[in-house]
Amino acid sequence: MKSIVGLLALAVGCGAAVKTVQLVVSGDDRTIRKRPPNIRPSSPGSTQIMFVAFDGVSRDQLYDLLRAGKLPNLRELLGGDNLAHAYLDDTFLSNLPSTTMPAWVSAQSGHGAAEHGVPGNEYFIRERLEFACPAPVSFNDAQPTLEIYTDDYLNKLVAVPSVYEQIHEHDPEALIWVGMNHFFRGTDKLVLASRIVIVKAIEGFVEKQLEKLAGDTSRRVYEDLDKAAIDAIASRLDDKVAIPDVITLYVSGADLYAHIAKEG
């Protein structure tokens, strides 16, 4: 908790106080799409999809651990039965270099950076004489990343439809939630865990802060972040509300930890 409080203070100190307050006051959910009138709360005839987006995880290592039975909970999530119902794809390629923003926009749009228009975490848009920085790396300022969640900053930079917009074009009844991911245009609901958003938004500050901590302590911080991201989705799945047809859950802990781990 002390680390979180310290990070909040850093966010305020770097000029992002207004955005931080806006994010906290707005709560943990944002309604992104106003559902058309006179439609069902979900699309019960569709195939339900859960997209778990692990950032910074080696695909080969993940598959090896799954096949060896060392990730029993994830195996159960994939249908159990010795992975008989799981499809482990070995062909999907990321962009090069595999930086966060262009990679996830590609994964959630089906287009490469040359088409979707987000080639890096920072880049210059020559036609508009604009420096775009959804994930600042050359300077320390939380505001651009906070604006991803408060003002749809990354959504506005992407030049192609998201997969969620494509789904809704074919099935307006589909109920779609996105948890913690940066690109969520066209979803019905963005599910946030406020403290996680703030930590993720000021990643540069987090790294500097956690470099001072010993191995297990810093790793535990990221374990807590991932658990909170999962709980934010799970706690909203209730018999009293419609179950989403599509859920995207962004799990960033491995990537964040890799930035400060001795092994990294």
XYZ file of N, CA and C in Angstrom:
792
model
N 0.826 -1.205 0.000
C 0.000 0.000 0.000
C 0.859 1.253 0.000
N 1.985 1.243 0.751
C 2.856 2.408 0.766
C 3.387 2.711 -0.618
N 3.716 1.653 -1.382
C 4.223 1.866 -2.737
C 3.176 2.536 -3.602
N 1.910 2.093 -3.479
C 0.838 2.679 -4.276
C 0.669 4.147 -3.933
N 0.679 4.469 -2.629
C 0.520 5.853 -2.212
C 1.644 6.708 -2.769
N 2.880 6.180 -2.708
C 4.011 6.915 -3.244
C 3.866 7.173 -4.726
N 3.363 6.191 -5.446
C 3.197 6.337 -6.885
C 2.108 7.351 -7.202
N 1.060 7.379 -6.389
C 0.016 8.379 -6.579
C 0.589 9.778 -6.419
N 1.452 9.938 -5.432
C 2.066 11.238 -5.213
C 2.915 11.641 -6.408
N 3.638 10.683 -6.985
C 4.442 10.973 -8.165
C 3.567 11.403 -9.325
N 2.410 10.760 -9.482
C 1.512 11.120 -10.577
C 1.052 12.558 -10.437
N 0.697 12.942 -9.231
C 0.256 14.312 -9.006
C 1.398 15.283 -9.261
N 2.595 14.902 -8.840
C 3.739 15.783 -8.987
C 4.137 16.024 -10.423
N 3.782 15.116 -11.341
C 4.226 15.269 -12.721
C 3.203 15.994 -13.575
N 2.186 16.577 -12.967
C 1.238 17.371 -13.729
C 0.022 16.607 -14.187
N -0.173 15.388 -13.694
C -1.310 14.578 -14.124
C -2.412 14.546 -13.081
N -2.409 15.497 -12.155
C -3.362 15.463 -11.047
C -4.799 15.464 -11.527
N -5.115 16.299 -12.503
C -6.497 16.400 -12.970
C -6.963 15.078 -13.547
N -6.128 14.444 -14.377
C -6.506 13.179 -14.989
C -6.623 12.081 -13.946
N -5.737 12.087 -12.946
C -5.808 11.085 -11.895
C -7.110 11.211 -11.128
N -7.463 12.434 -10.749
C -8.711 12.661 -10.028
C -9.898 12.250 -10.886
N -9.869 12.612 -12.169
C -10.966 12.258 -13.064
C -11.142 10.751 -13.130
N -10.033 10.025 -13.187
C -10.086 8.572 -13.288
C -10.667 7.964 -12.024
N -10.230 8.454 -10.869
C -10.706 7.899 -9.606
C -12.173 8.226 -9.389
N -12.565 9.465 -9.682
C -13.946 9.875 -9.460
C -14.898 9.129 -10.381
N -14.445 8.840 -11.614
C -15.327 8.202 -12.586
C -15.612 6.744 -12.256
N -14.897 6.176 -11.302
C -15.172 4.811 -10.883
C -14.405 3.783 -11.685
N -14.779 2.529 -11.495
C -14.031 1.424 -12.073
C -14.574 0.959 -13.415
N -15.711 1.460 -13.852
C -16.298 1.069 -15.133
C -16.572 2.305 -15.978
N -16.496 2.110 -17.290
C -16.928 3.153 -18.216
C -17.809 2.524 -19.278
N -18.962 3.116 -19.506
C -19.806 2.682 -20.613
C -19.265 3.312 -21.882
N -18.881 2.482 -22.846
C -18.264 2.973 -24.074
C -19.287 3.081 -25.203
N -20.142 2.088 -25.323
C -21.132 2.084 -26.396
C -22.533 2.134 -25.811
N -23.337 3.052 -26.301
C -24.741 3.083 -25.927
C -25.464 2.042 -26.766
N -25.992 1.033 -26.098
C -26.607 -0.070 -26.823
C -27.880 0.390 -27.533
N -28.094 -0.108 -28.749
C -29.305 0.274 -29.494
C -30.562 -0.084 -28.710
N -31.621 0.696 -28.855
C -32.862 0.390 -28.126
C -33.517 -0.890 -28.643
N -34.296 -1.496 -27.778
C -35.125 -2.649 -28.143
C -34.307 -3.864 -28.592
N -33.114 -4.030 -28.019
C -32.356 -5.251 -28.294
C -32.172 -6.013 -26.991
N -31.868 -7.285 -27.101
C -31.644 -8.107 -25.919
C -30.354 -7.682 -25.207
N -30.225 -7.986 -23.921
C -29.035 -7.556 -23.171
C -27.748 -8.228 -23.625
N -27.857 -9.325 -24.362
C -26.686 -9.990 -24.921
C -27.139 -10.782 -26.138
N -26.207 -11.514 -26.730
C -26.519 -12.299 -27.924
C -26.380 -13.779 -27.583
N -27.406 -14.382 -26.972
C -27.282 -15.743 -26.436
C -27.011 -16.810 -27.486
N -27.293 -16.519 -28.745
C -27.044 -17.513 -29.782
C -25.615 -17.536 -30.278
N -24.794 -16.585 -29.827
C -23.418 -16.497 -30.312
C -22.483 -17.362 -29.471
N -21.299 -17.599 -30.006
C -20.267 -18.323 -29.266
C -19.555 -17.356 -28.332
N -19.514 -17.678 -27.049
C -18.861 -16.795 -26.091
C -17.343 -16.941 -26.192
N -16.659 -15.807 -26.132
C -15.202 -15.771 -26.294
C -14.588 -15.025 -25.122
N -13.518 -15.595 -24.568
C -12.721 -14.885 -23.573
C -11.300 -14.775 -24.099
N -10.852 -13.554 -24.300
C -9.523 -13.273 -24.827
C -8.653 -12.811 -23.667
N -7.752 -13.687 -23.210
C -6.839 -13.344 -22.122
C -5.524 -12.899 -22.746
N -5.209 -11.626 -22.581
C -4.048 -11.026 -23.243
C -2.890 -10.925 -22.259
N -1.968 -11.890 -22.324
C -0.789 -11.875 -21.464
C 0.292 -11.024 -22.130
N 0.707 -9.961 -21.472
C 1.753 -9.098 -22.022
C 3.113 -9.552 -21.495
N 4.094 -9.626 -22.398
C 5.455 -9.941 -21.988
C 5.700 -11.399 -21.662
N 4.827 -12.298 -22.117
C 4.969 -13.726 -21.818
C 5.471 -14.457 -23.061
N 6.468 -15.302 -22.894
C 6.973 -16.120 -23.993
C 5.930 -17.164 -24.376
N 5.548 -17.191 -25.646
C 4.551 -18.162 -26.088
C 5.042 -19.592 -25.882
N 6.281 -19.868 -26.268
C 6.811 -21.227 -26.121
C 6.815 -21.660 -24.662
N 7.242 -20.755 -23.790
C 7.286 -21.093 -22.370
C 5.881 -21.311 -21.815
N 4.938 -20.460 -22.228
C 3.559 -20.607 -21.772
C 2.979 -21.950 -22.210
N 3.173 -22.305 -23.472
C 2.644 -23.573 -23.979
C 3.307 -24.761 -23.292
N 4.619 -24.674 -23.065
C 5.327 -25.767 -22.388
C 4.784 -25.974 -20.977
N 4.536 -24.878 -20.263
C 4.005 -24.981 -18.902
C 2.594 -25.556 -18.910
N 1.792 -25.142 -19.886
C 0.434 -25.678 -19.997
C 0.460 -27.179 -20.253
N 1.263 -27.589 -21.224
C 1.303 -29.004 -21.597
C 1.882 -29.866 -20.491
N 2.756 -29.278 -19.667
C 3.353 -30.025 -18.558
C 2.452 -30.049 -17.327
N 1.305 -29.395 -17.399
C 0.370 -29.398 -16.282
C 0.761 -28.483 -15.141
N 1.648 -27.518 -15.401
C 2.113 -26.634 -14.336
C 1.259 -25.378 -14.186
N 0.245 -25.237 -15.033
C -0.701 -24.122 -14.920
C -2.113 -24.707 -14.867
N -2.441 -25.411 -13.781
C -3.712 -26.153 -13.735
C -4.946 -25.271 -13.860
N -4.920 -24.086 -13.271
C -6.102 -23.221 -13.350
C -6.334 -22.731 -14.775
N -5.250 -22.395 -15.470
C -5.391 -21.956 -16.853
C -5.835 -23.115 -17.741
N -5.349 -24.319 -17.455
C -5.799 -25.497 -18.210
C -7.302 -25.697 -18.050
N -7.802 -25.495 -16.832
C -9.240 -25.637 -16.603
C -10.016 -24.552 -17.343
N -9.470 -23.338 -17.351
C -10.121 -22.246 -18.066
C -10.216 -22.556 -19.555
N -9.246 -23.301 -20.067
C -9.232 -23.680 -21.482
C -10.042 -24.939 -21.763
N -10.799 -25.390 -20.776
C -11.706 -26.507 -21.007
C -11.302 -27.811 -20.373
N -10.128 -27.841 -19.711
C -9.688 -29.074 -19.067
C -9.480 -30.195 -20.069
N -9.731 -31.428 -19.635
C -9.679 -32.593 -20.519
C -8.361 -32.661 -21.281
N -7.264 -32.382 -20.561
C -5.918 -32.483 -21.139
C -5.762 -31.622 -22.400
N -6.360 -30.432 -22.362
C -6.269 -29.440 -23.449
C -6.920 -29.916 -24.752
N -7.822 -30.890 -24.648
C -8.460 -31.419 -25.857
C -9.315 -30.368 -26.559
N -9.770 -29.370 -25.820
C -10.653 -28.355 -26.399
C -9.930 -27.030 -26.638
N -8.629 -27.011 -26.411
C -7.856 -25.773 -26.556
C -7.134 -25.757 -27.897
N -7.042 -24.574 -28.468
C -6.260 -24.393 -29.692
C -5.078 -23.497 -29.354
N -3.885 -24.055 -29.394
C -2.667 -23.311 -29.078
C -1.988 -22.924 -30.386
N -2.173 -21.686 -30.777
C -1.690 -21.226 -32.077
C -0.193 -20.927 -32.032
N 0.537 -21.400 -33.036
C 1.980 -21.167 -33.127
C 2.345 -20.241 -34.280
N 1.354 -19.650 -34.934
C 1.628 -18.897 -36.160
C 1.494 -17.393 -35.999
N 0.810 -16.947 -34.943
C 0.561 -15.514 -34.776
C 1.877 -14.777 -34.539
N 2.129 -13.738 -35.314
C 3.367 -12.974 -35.208
C 3.081 -11.565 -34.706
N 3.971 -11.062 -33.867
C 3.860 -9.687 -33.398
C 4.602 -8.767 -34.360
N 4.448 -7.471 -34.136
C 5.222 -6.511 -34.912
C 6.671 -6.506 -34.419
N 7.540 -5.867 -35.181
C 8.954 -5.782 -34.816
C 9.375 -4.315 -34.824
N 9.879 -3.781 -33.702
C 9.972 -4.445 -32.395
C 8.591 -4.612 -31.767
N 8.473 -5.575 -30.879
C 7.163 -5.923 -30.316
C 6.814 -5.004 -29.151
N 6.648 -3.723 -29.451
C 6.285 -2.757 -28.421
C 4.786 -2.817 -28.145
N 4.416 -2.374 -26.964
C 3.075 -2.613 -26.436
C 1.956 -2.082 -27.320
N 1.981 -0.794 -27.624
C 0.825 -0.186 -28.280
C 0.565 -0.736 -29.683
N 1.556 -0.751 -30.588
C 1.258 -1.287 -31.923
C 0.905 -2.767 -31.907
N 1.515 -3.530 -31.002
C 1.254 -4.971 -30.962
C -0.188 -5.263 -30.577
N -0.680 -4.603 -29.533
C -2.039 -4.901 -29.082
C -3.091 -4.301 -30.002
N -2.784 -3.173 -30.629
C -3.728 -2.635 -31.614
C -3.852 -3.600 -32.791
N -2.732 -4.173 -33.230
C -2.779 -5.163 -34.314
C -3.588 -6.389 -33.902
N -3.357 -6.864 -32.683
C -4.058 -8.060 -32.209
C -5.559 -7.832 -32.115
N -5.971 -6.587 -31.877
C -7.392 -6.306 -31.672
C -8.028 -5.554 -32.841
N -7.326 -5.556 -33.962
C -7.911 -4.974 -35.170
C -7.718 -5.866 -36.390
N -6.671 -6.706 -36.369
C -6.371 -7.540 -37.523
C -5.566 -6.819 -38.583
N -5.020 -5.653 -38.246
C -4.248 -4.859 -39.204
C -2.853 -4.587 -38.657
N -1.881 -4.477 -39.568
C -0.538 -4.099 -39.174
C -0.433 -2.610 -38.927
N 0.719 -2.203 -38.388
C 0.904 -0.804 -38.005
C 0.789 0.147 -39.192
N 1.217 -0.290 -40.374
C 1.136 0.577 -41.553
C -0.306 0.926 -41.891
N -1.240 0.063 -41.483
C -2.654 0.312 -41.755
C -3.360 0.960 -40.574
N -3.081 0.467 -39.358
C -3.822 1.032 -38.220
C -3.233 2.342 -37.716
N -1.995 2.667 -38.102
C -1.478 3.997 -37.841
C -0.821 4.222 -36.500
N -0.543 3.143 -35.746
C 0.139 3.278 -34.451
C 1.428 2.459 -34.518
N 2.524 3.033 -35.021
C 3.750 2.262 -35.237
C 4.632 2.097 -34.008
N 4.326 2.789 -32.916
C 5.180 2.681 -31.740
C 4.501 3.224 -30.504
N 5.203 3.125 -29.376
C 4.697 3.733 -28.146
C 4.759 5.254 -28.224
N 5.709 5.749 -29.003
C 5.823 7.169 -29.335
C 6.085 7.275 -30.837
N 5.518 8.270 -31.484
C 5.782 8.457 -32.908
C 5.284 9.835 -33.336
N 5.750 10.263 -34.499
C 5.394 11.585 -35.015
C 4.443 11.428 -36.191
N 3.313 12.120 -36.135
C 2.338 12.105 -37.224
C 2.630 13.310 -38.108
N 3.328 13.054 -39.202
C 3.836 14.142 -40.035
C 2.712 15.002 -40.602
N 1.626 14.358 -41.039
C 0.543 15.107 -41.683
C -0.090 16.132 -40.748
N -0.075 15.838 -39.453
C -0.709 16.745 -38.485
C 0.314 17.486 -37.630
N 1.603 17.247 -37.907
C 2.667 17.840 -37.092
C 2.401 17.578 -35.607
N 2.100 16.305 -35.307
C 1.694 15.922 -33.953
C 2.597 14.816 -33.424
N 3.060 14.981 -32.195
C 3.820 13.940 -31.516
C 2.845 13.105 -30.703
N 2.637 11.862 -31.103
C 1.727 10.958 -30.396
C 2.530 10.106 -29.424
N 2.036 9.982 -28.208
C 2.811 9.255 -27.192
C 1.876 8.533 -26.226
N 1.153 7.515 -26.688
C 0.256 6.798 -25.770
C 0.978 6.087 -24.632
N 2.269 5.773 -24.817
C 3.069 5.183 -23.733
C 4.437 5.853 -23.741
N 4.569 7.005 -23.101
C 5.822 7.764 -23.163
C 7.028 6.956 -22.701
N 8.102 7.031 -23.479
C 9.343 6.365 -23.104
C 10.526 7.329 -23.099
N 10.399 8.472 -23.773
C 11.503 9.424 -23.837
C 11.365 10.536 -22.806
N 10.248 10.559 -22.077
C 10.049 11.551 -21.029
C 9.101 10.961 -19.989
N 9.100 11.538 -18.811
C 8.275 11.045 -17.710
C 7.083 11.964 -17.488
N 5.919 11.512 -17.935
C 4.686 12.249 -17.705
C 3.537 11.256 -17.791
N 2.739 11.181 -16.754
C 1.653 10.204 -16.714
C 0.465 10.593 -17.577
N 0.327 11.868 -17.897
C -0.914 12.343 -18.498
C -1.292 11.634 -19.799
N -0.380 11.443 -20.779
C -0.809 10.794 -22.026
C -1.400 9.404 -21.813
N -0.799 8.618 -20.917
C -1.311 7.270 -20.700
C -2.603 7.288 -19.898
N -2.715 8.202 -18.950
C -3.985 8.342 -18.238
C -5.109 8.699 -19.203
N -4.785 9.498 -20.228
C -5.803 9.915 -21.188
C -6.299 8.757 -22.051
N -5.559 7.654 -22.095
C -6.068 6.461 -22.773
C -7.385 6.035 -22.148
N -7.461 6.114 -20.822
C -8.636 5.633 -20.102
C -9.670 6.730 -19.844
N -9.219 7.982 -19.741
C -10.171 9.060 -19.449
C -10.710 9.727 -20.704
N -9.889 9.810 -21.765
C -10.263 10.561 -22.966
C -10.139 9.757 -24.257
N -9.979 8.430 -24.156
C -9.888 7.573 -25.350
C -8.724 7.966 -26.259
N -7.599 8.319 -25.672
C -6.469 8.833 -26.449
C -6.018 7.849 -27.530
N -5.762 6.596 -27.159
C -5.308 5.627 -28.161
C -6.423 5.289 -29.142
N -7.647 5.160 -28.652
C -8.775 4.876 -29.548
C -8.835 5.876 -30.702
N -8.572 7.141 -30.398
C -8.665 8.196 -31.411
C -7.510 8.146 -32.410
N -6.400 7.509 -32.034
C -5.241 7.441 -32.918
C -5.338 6.305 -33.933
N -6.159 5.309 -33.644
C -6.235 4.121 -34.498
C -7.124 4.402 -35.705
N -6.599 4.087 -36.897
C -7.262 4.474 -38.150
C -8.138 3.378 -38.746
N -8.253 2.233 -38.081
C -9.051 1.124 -38.615
C -10.050 0.674 -37.552
N -11.094 -0.052 -37.951
C -12.062 -0.541 -36.961
C -11.432 -1.573 -36.026
N -11.842 -1.537 -34.780
C -11.422 -2.574 -33.841
C -12.202 -3.854 -34.127
N -11.719 -4.960 -33.584
C -12.448 -6.214 -33.745
C -13.819 -6.114 -33.086
N -13.931 -5.291 -32.050
C -15.209 -5.125 -31.357
C -16.211 -4.385 -32.247
N -15.738 -3.385 -32.961
C -16.605 -2.688 -33.908
C -17.027 -3.618 -35.039
N -16.111 -4.476 -35.466
C -16.443 -5.427 -36.526
C -17.494 -6.428 -36.051
N -17.377 -6.879 -34.804
C -18.373 -7.802 -34.251
C -19.738 -7.128 -34.191
N -19.769 -5.898 -33.699
C -21.049 -5.204 -33.556
C -21.681 -4.867 -34.903
N -20.863 -4.722 -35.922
C -21.422 -4.482 -37.251
C -22.251 -5.678 -37.710
N -21.807 -6.877 -37.337
C -22.522 -8.091 -37.735
C -23.555 -8.527 -36.694
N -23.327 -8.163 -35.442
C -24.220 -8.595 -34.366
C -24.363 -7.467 -33.344
N -25.305 -6.546 -33.559
C -25.462 -5.408 -32.639
C -25.805 -5.818 -31.216
N -26.335 -7.035 -31.028
C -26.713 -7.477 -29.685
C -25.525 -7.965 -28.865
N -24.411 -8.231 -29.496
C -23.260 -8.785 -28.773
C -22.859 -7.863 -27.623
N -22.674 -8.455 -26.454
C -22.252 -7.713 -25.268
C -20.756 -7.935 -25.075
N -19.982 -6.850 -25.089
C -18.521 -6.949 -25.069
C -17.957 -6.111 -23.931
N -17.117 -6.744 -23.113
C -16.391 -6.048 -22.054
C -14.897 -6.143 -22.337
N -14.172 -5.091 -21.991
C -12.708 -5.108 -22.040
C -12.187 -4.698 -20.672
N -11.282 -5.504 -20.131
C -10.685 -5.205 -18.840
C -9.246 -4.757 -18.992
N -8.995 -3.493 -18.738
C -7.663 -2.917 -18.583
C -6.867 -2.721 -19.867
N -7.359 -3.137 -21.017
C -6.554 -2.952 -22.222
C -6.635 -1.520 -22.721
N -5.615 -1.116 -23.501
C -5.500 0.271 -23.945
C -6.426 0.591 -25.115
N -6.735 -0.414 -25.939
C -7.541 -0.200 -27.142
C -8.884 -0.888 -26.936
N -9.933 -0.116 -26.781
C -11.233 -0.678 -26.411
C -12.376 -0.033 -27.189
N -12.074 0.630 -28.277
C -13.114 1.315 -29.052
C -14.149 0.312 -29.566
N -15.417 0.632 -29.383
C -16.486 -0.232 -29.856
C -16.991 -1.231 -28.841
N -16.343 -1.322 -27.675
C -16.838 -2.232 -26.643
C -18.050 -1.615 -25.951
N -18.767 -2.439 -25.203
C -19.880 -1.919 -24.415
C -19.392 -1.336 -23.094
N -18.405 -2.004 -22.491
C -17.952 -1.558 -21.173
C -16.441 -1.723 -21.053
N -15.794 -0.707 -20.484
C -14.392 -0.791 -20.086
C -14.367 -1.005 -18.579
N -13.760 -2.108 -18.151
C -13.699 -2.458 -16.732
C -12.307 -2.126 -16.214
N -12.255 -1.279 -15.199
C -10.985 -0.813 -14.658
C -10.879 -1.129 -13.175
N -9.655 -1.319 -12.736
C -9.350 -1.317 -11.309
C -8.479 -0.086 -11.097
N -9.002 0.914 -10.448
C -8.426 2.259 -10.474
C -6.942 2.301 -10.140
N -6.545 1.621 -9.070
C -5.140 1.695 -8.676
C -4.238 1.083 -9.735
N -4.711 0.014 -10.375
C -3.904 -0.622 -11.410
C -3.714 0.324 -12.581
N -4.775 1.009 -12.955
C -4.679 1.935 -14.076
C -3.624 2.988 -13.802
N -3.628 3.528 -12.607
C -2.671 4.576 -12.265
C -1.248 4.030 -12.319
N -1.032 2.839 -11.756
C 0.303 2.247 -11.780
C 0.748 1.987 -13.214
N -0.140 1.422 -14.016
C 0.201 1.138 -15.405
C 0.496 2.427 -16.160
N -0.284 3.463 -15.879
C -0.129 4.721 -16.598
C 1.209 5.380 -16.326
N 1.744 5.196 -15.136
C 3.028 5.826 -14.813
C 4.108 4.757 -14.718
N 4.157 3.926 -15.730
C 5.078 2.789 -15.752
C 6.522 3.214 -15.509
N 6.926 4.327 -16.092
C 8.298 4.776 -15.892
C 8.600 5.043 -14.434
N 7.641 5.650 -13.722
C 7.827 5.902 -12.300
C 7.816 4.604 -11.509
N 6.958 3.677 -11.914
C 6.880 2.391 -11.223
C 8.230 1.691 -11.269
N 8.841 1.684 -12.455
C 10.117 0.993 -12.605
C 11.173 1.597 -11.684
N 11.243 2.920 -11.645
C 12.247 3.562 -10.802
C 11.996 3.265 -9.331
N 10.720 3.260 -8.954
C 10.377 2.987 -7.566
C 10.717 1.555 -7.189
N 10.388 0.609 -8.076
C 10.560 -0.799 -7.742
C 12.001 -1.263 -7.851
N 12.841 -0.517 -8.532
C 14.256 -0.861 -8.582
C 14.871 -0.827 -7.185
N 14.251 -0.089 -6.283
C 14.759 0.032 -4.924
C 14.341 -1.141 -4.046
N 13.419 -1.954 -4.550
C 12.883 -3.042 -3.744
C 13.591 -4.351 -4.059
N 13.598 -5.249 -3.119
C 14.218 -6.561 -3.327
C 13.313 -7.434 -4.176
N 13.895 -8.498 -4.765
C 13.213 -9.330 -5.748
C 11.802 -9.744 -5.407
N 11.591 -10.467 -4.306
C 10.268 -10.994 -3.999
C 9.251 -9.880 -3.802
N 9.679 -8.781 -3.196
C 8.757 -7.686 -2.929
C 8.233 -7.092 -4.230
N 9.142 -6.805 -5.174
C 8.709 -6.197 -6.421
C 7.845 -7.157 -7.224
N 8.183 -8.450 -7.177
C 7.380 -9.422 -7.911
C 5.981 -9.515 -7.325
N 5.887 -9.439 -6.015
C 4.579 -9.536 -5.367
C 3.687 -8.362 -5.760
N 4.283 -7.195 -5.961
C 3.499 -6.045 -6.405
C 2.788 -6.362 -7.712
N 3.511 -6.984 -8.653
C 2.921 -7.284 -9.950
C 1.918 -8.426 -9.872
N 2.171 -9.380 -8.973
C 1.178 -10.430 -8.751
C -0.135 -9.817 -8.266
N -0.027 -8.835 -7.383
C -1.221 -8.162 -6.874
C -1.941 -7.403 -7.990
N -1.167 -6.801 -8.898
C -1.783 -6.068 -10.004
C -2.601 -7.003 -10.886
N -2.026 -8.148 -11.231
C -2.740 -9.094 -12.091
C -3.971 -9.655 -11.389
N -3.836 -9.953 -10.113
C -4.981 -10.485 -9.371
C -6.119 -9.464 -9.347
N -5.778 -8.198 -9.152
C -6.810 -7.164 -9.123
C -7.478 -7.004 -10.487
N -6.698 -7.143 -11.561
C -7.275 -7.048 -12.909
C -8.262 -8.183 -13.150
N -7.898 -9.387 -12.712
C -8.789 -10.543 -12.869
C -10.034 -10.377 -12.003
N -9.828 -9.941 -10.755
C -10.963 -9.766 -9.844
C -11.936 -8.705 -10.352
N -11.414 -7.686 -11.031
C -12.284 -6.622 -11.543
C -13.305 -7.177 -12.523
N -12.885 -8.152 -13.337
C -13.816 -8.801 -14.266
C -14.695 -9.806 -13.532
N -14.063 -10.686 -12.747
C -14.800 -11.774 -12.096
C -15.882 -11.252 -11.162
N -15.610 -10.151 -10.469
C -16.574 -9.633 -9.501
C -17.817 -9.059 -10.166
N -17.734 -8.798 -11.467
C -18.878 -8.229 -12.182
C -19.703 -9.279 -12.920
N -19.221 -10.510 -12.904
C -19.978 -11.605 -13.520
C -20.971 -12.124 -12.497
N -22.224 -11.851 -12.722
C -23.260 -12.111 -11.734
C -24.493 -12.640 -12.452
N -25.219 -13.516 -11.778
C -26.441 -14.062 -12.373
C -27.487 -12.989 -12.640
N -27.353 -11.848 -11.971
C -28.347 -10.790 -12.116
C -28.109 -9.924 -13.354
N -26.948 -10.078 -13.983
C -26.652 -9.288 -15.176
C -26.338 -10.231 -16.331
N -26.462 -9.718 -17.545
C -26.164 -10.530 -18.722
C -24.676 -10.867 -18.760
N -24.363 -12.105 -19.102
C -22.973 -12.522 -19.245
C -22.467 -12.052 -20.604
N -21.316 -11.395 -20.646
C -20.808 -10.889 -21.927
C -20.574 -12.010 -22.941
N -20.760 -11.672 -24.197
C -20.451 -12.604 -25.276
C -18.952 -12.618 -25.567
N -18.300 -11.483 -25.329
C -16.851 -11.370 -25.523
C -16.261 -10.632 -24.325
N -15.223 -11.214 -23.742
C -14.473 -10.551 -22.671
C -13.002 -10.537 -23.066
N -12.394 -9.360 -23.021
C -10.945 -9.248 -23.166
C -10.367 -8.848 -21.820
N -9.432 -9.637 -21.326
C -8.769 -9.347 -20.053
C -7.283 -9.157 -20.318
N -6.790 -7.968 -20.037
C -5.385 -7.636 -20.259
C -4.608 -7.852 -18.966
N -3.594 -8.727 -19.025
C -2.794 -9.086 -17.853
C -1.367 -8.604 -18.103
N -0.965 -7.559 -17.401
C 0.284 -6.862 -17.734
C 1.441 -7.173 -16.795
N 1.206 -7.946 -15.738
C 2.213 -8.115 -14.700
C 3.552 -8.643 -15.179
N 3.537 -9.666 -16.042
C 4.797 -10.255 -16.503
C 5.633 -9.234 -17.262
N 4.978 -8.436 -18.091
C 5.701 -7.430 -18.866
C 6.289 -6.357 -17.958
N 5.503 -5.874 -17.002
C 5.988 -4.841 -16.094
C 7.138 -5.359 -15.237
N 6.999 -6.593 -14.743
C 8.057 -7.159 -13.909
C 9.343 -7.360 -14.706
N 9.205 -7.748 -15.979
C 10.388 -7.990 -16.809
C 11.249 -6.743 -16.955
N 10.629 -5.572 -16.865
C 11.386 -4.332 -17.011
C 12.359 -4.097 -15.861
N 12.068 -4.677 -14.704
C 12.923 -4.397 -13.540
C 13.556 -5.662 -12.962
N 13.197 -6.843 -13.484
C 13.735 -8.092 -12.948
C 15.221 -8.235 -13.278
N 15.963 -8.843 -12.381
C 17.384 -9.073 -12.621
C 17.597 -9.988 -13.817
N 16.637 -10.903 -14.043
C 16.771 -11.841 -15.158
C 16.496 -11.179 -16.504
N 15.836 -10.015 -16.485
C 15.418 -9.358 -17.714
C 16.551 -8.636 -18.422
